[in-house]
Amino acid sequence: MSAYRRTYADRAKQHVNPAAKSLLETIERKQSNLCVSVDVTSFNDFLSIIDAVGPYVSLIKTHVDIIEDFEPSLILRLQELSAKHDFLIFEDRKFADIGNTVALQYSSGVHKIATWSHITNAHPVPGPSIIRGLAAVGLPLGRGLLLLAEMSTAGALARGAYTEDAVRMARGARDFVIGFIAQRRMEGVGLAEGEKRNEAEDFLVLSPGVGLDVTGDGMGQQYRTPEQVVSESGCDIIIVGRGIYGKLGNVDIGEVQRQAERYRKAGWDAYLQRLN
Amino acid sequence: MSAYRRTYADRAKQHVNPAAKSLLETIERKQSNLCVSVDVTSFNDFLSIIDAVGPYVSLIKTHVDIIEDFEPSLILRLQELSAKHDFLIFEDRKFADIGNTVALQYSSGVHKIATWSHITNAHPVPGPSIIRGLAAVGLPLGRGLLLLAEMSTAGALARGAYTEDAVRMARGARDFVIGFIAQRRMEGVGLAEGEKRNEAEDFLVLSPGVGLDVTGDGMGQQYRTPEQVVSESGCDIIIVGRGIYGKLGNVDIGEVQRQAERYRKAGWDAYLQRLN
């Protein structure tokens, strides 16, 4: 049976990568396939939003490189919130360089992403060496990698043969590549002529560009509903950002939590609908 | 006459983007089309190497996100060296996200790249919104952007239709996109059927993967000589890293300078050969 017809709990049992297994278990335990993307530039906003949405999510997506007043203590606070609210961390770094460089970017520098982020992602554009470079750092730490097989922006070049190559690269590194950033399932993509689908293949599909109220941000981002993303397209996790915490200014914690619960429920309902 | 048949000085006169104009003037003034890529993780090594190679280069390529002991004073020191030795700075960030996110990554966070890096680069994979997002920050500061139209790694997906789309995206934003990271000239690439080359088009082509002694690094990077890159393939600037400063440990300044001069001369000779 194809992965997306099975329960998260069932899939967790068969994943060998620790980050993938833990994420699937968390989704099941919290009945949440919601990932909140926290794209803010202040340390305090960052932690306030995560503390507010923590109970409703299985995964928090970060861009630590946009935080003005970043310091190592921020990571400690983030890890405390991860433990308190039971979610995993996904630094949305979009690595996109040669193997040697990404290994340094992942392990070193001010941010030391590999030491705290359970999951990160990379563009397949440099070829398989990017996976080897990141795996050399991340595998010993039990980390997982997502490849960007598609993008939700207008005019994106991640399509067609590019997407097929990305999926083939992932199939060549299944111990470390746990899934994709994409708009749909990838089971049938990138197969050679006459090659059959491997029914045991189970890549997680995380989908950005999810919104209940909006259709675009004026900067090329396009939105779909949780039902379209999870039930119709078979994606596993919805990624939502400003749809939950708005334009900022003064963060209204109560309103942020109402929106987070609204998206959690919409994502979970779409999953239940898909199983039936 | 195609750009690559003209002198750097002549091309400098016609460029409107301040970063492109300044880079071409610097190349001519120093008789150097050499860019040294400084991929080290310590503040002291970083500054020592740049101080050593400074006299021989027109451009220094950085990855500030791999420097362990990064602090704002490092940027001040880098800017002092840029003034002392007369070179421009190129943070090789390889932006690869949606417009809204890259604008924050470029302007904000610990590194504040836009405030000090004359030139940066981006993958075209998210579509034209990535250029709009970066231009909103960089154009008012007189910055220039390079698009990664090709990559020199084995199995890279930046080829064929992807490269053509990249070049078309660049043509749509010529005030900000000053050139490409690529292996060859792009004048004839991405033209519609029957569309003629625009002889006035002048994108700078910067080429990594240049080496006089080596053919590969075991992590997927492949090397070509300055003559192949500049004279045969028509690229404008050679990017060299470990070929000049070796494996590190104790940096031998004299040896680093001998190598830098050796590459500067090889790059310049290849340019003179191309003009004839």
mmCIF file of C-alpha atoms in Angstrom, chain A residues 30-36 52-57 210-215 223-227 230 238-246 253-271:
data_model
loop_
_atom_site.group_PDB
_atom_site.id
_atom_site.type_symbol
_atom_site.label_atom_id
_atom_site.label_comp_id
_atom_site.label_asym_id
_atom_site.label_seq_id
_atom_site.Cartn_x
_atom_site.Cartn_y
_atom_site.Cartn_z
ATOM 1 C CA LYS A 30 -0.186 15.347 18.780
ATOM 2 C CA GLN A 31 -2.628 14.709 15.936
ATOM 3 C CA SER A 32 -0.919 17.504 14.087
ATOM 4 C CA ASN A 33 0.625 17.532 10.640
ATOM 5 C CA LEU A 34 1.133 21.278 10.997
ATOM 6 C CA CYS A 35 4.542 22.904 10.649
ATOM 7 C CA VAL A 36 4.666 26.581 11.502
ATOM 8 C CA ALA A 52 2.311 30.186 21.431
ATOM 9 C CA VAL A 53 1.993 27.719 18.555
ATOM 10 C CA GLY A 54 4.067 24.938 20.163
ATOM 11 C CA PRO A 55 1.080 22.910 21.447
ATOM 12 C CA TYR A 56 -0.463 22.727 17.966
ATOM 13 C CA VAL A 57 2.493 21.709 15.833
ATOM 14 C CA VAL A 210 -0.645 26.648 2.449
ATOM 15 C CA GLY A 211 -3.318 29.175 3.374
ATOM 16 C CA LEU A 212 -6.981 29.151 4.377
ATOM 17 C CA ASP A 213 -7.654 32.813 3.613
ATOM 18 C CA VAL A 214 -5.158 34.126 1.066
ATOM 19 C CA THR A 215 -4.036 33.409 -2.498
ATOM 20 C CA TYR A 223 -1.309 29.447 -1.734
ATOM 21 C CA ARG A 224 -3.434 26.260 -1.558
ATOM 22 C CA THR A 225 -5.754 24.948 1.190
ATOM 23 C CA PRO A 226 -4.866 22.078 3.569
ATOM 24 C CA GLU A 227 -7.525 19.928 1.912
ATOM 25 C CA VAL A 230 -3.050 16.803 2.097
ATOM 26 C CA ILE A 238 1.460 21.527 5.774
ATOM 27 C CA ILE A 239 3.767 24.489 6.277
ATOM 28 C CA VAL A 240 2.037 27.717 7.313
ATOM 29 C CA GLY A 241 3.614 31.030 8.212
ATOM 30 C CA ARG A 242 1.995 34.434 8.135
ATOM 31 C CA GLY A 243 -1.425 32.785 7.817
ATOM 32 C CA ILE A 244 -1.030 32.008 11.521
ATOM 33 C CA TYR A 245 0.864 34.922 13.053
ATOM 34 C CA GLY A 246 -0.123 37.685 10.632
ATOM 35 C CA ILE A 253 -1.051 35.365 21.434
ATOM 36 C CA GLY A 254 -4.689 34.334 21.731
ATOM 37 C CA GLU A 255 -5.352 35.015 18.062
ATOM 38 C CA VAL A 256 -2.147 33.222 17.004
ATOM 39 C CA GLN A 257 -3.241 30.175 18.990
ATOM 40 C CA ARG A 258 -6.750 30.227 17.489
ATOM 41 C CA GLN A 259 -5.232 30.279 14.000
ATOM 42 C CA ALA A 260 -2.746 27.520 14.845
ATOM 43 C CA GLU A 261 -5.545 25.284 16.134
ATOM 44 C CA ARG A 262 -7.636 26.120 13.068
ATOM 45 C CA TYR A 263 -4.821 25.023 10.731
ATOM 46 C CA ARG A 264 -3.991 21.976 12.878
ATOM 47 C CA LYS A 265 -7.589 20.797 12.660
ATOM 48 C CA ALA A 266 -7.843 21.514 8.928
ATOM 49 C CA GLY A 267 -4.625 19.569 8.273
ATOM 50 C CA TRP A 268 -5.671 16.652 10.447
ATOM 51 C CA ASP A 269 -9.180 16.471 8.983
ATOM 52 C CA ALA A 270 -7.677 16.420 5.504
ATOM 53 C CA TYR A 271 -5.440 13.523 6.587
#
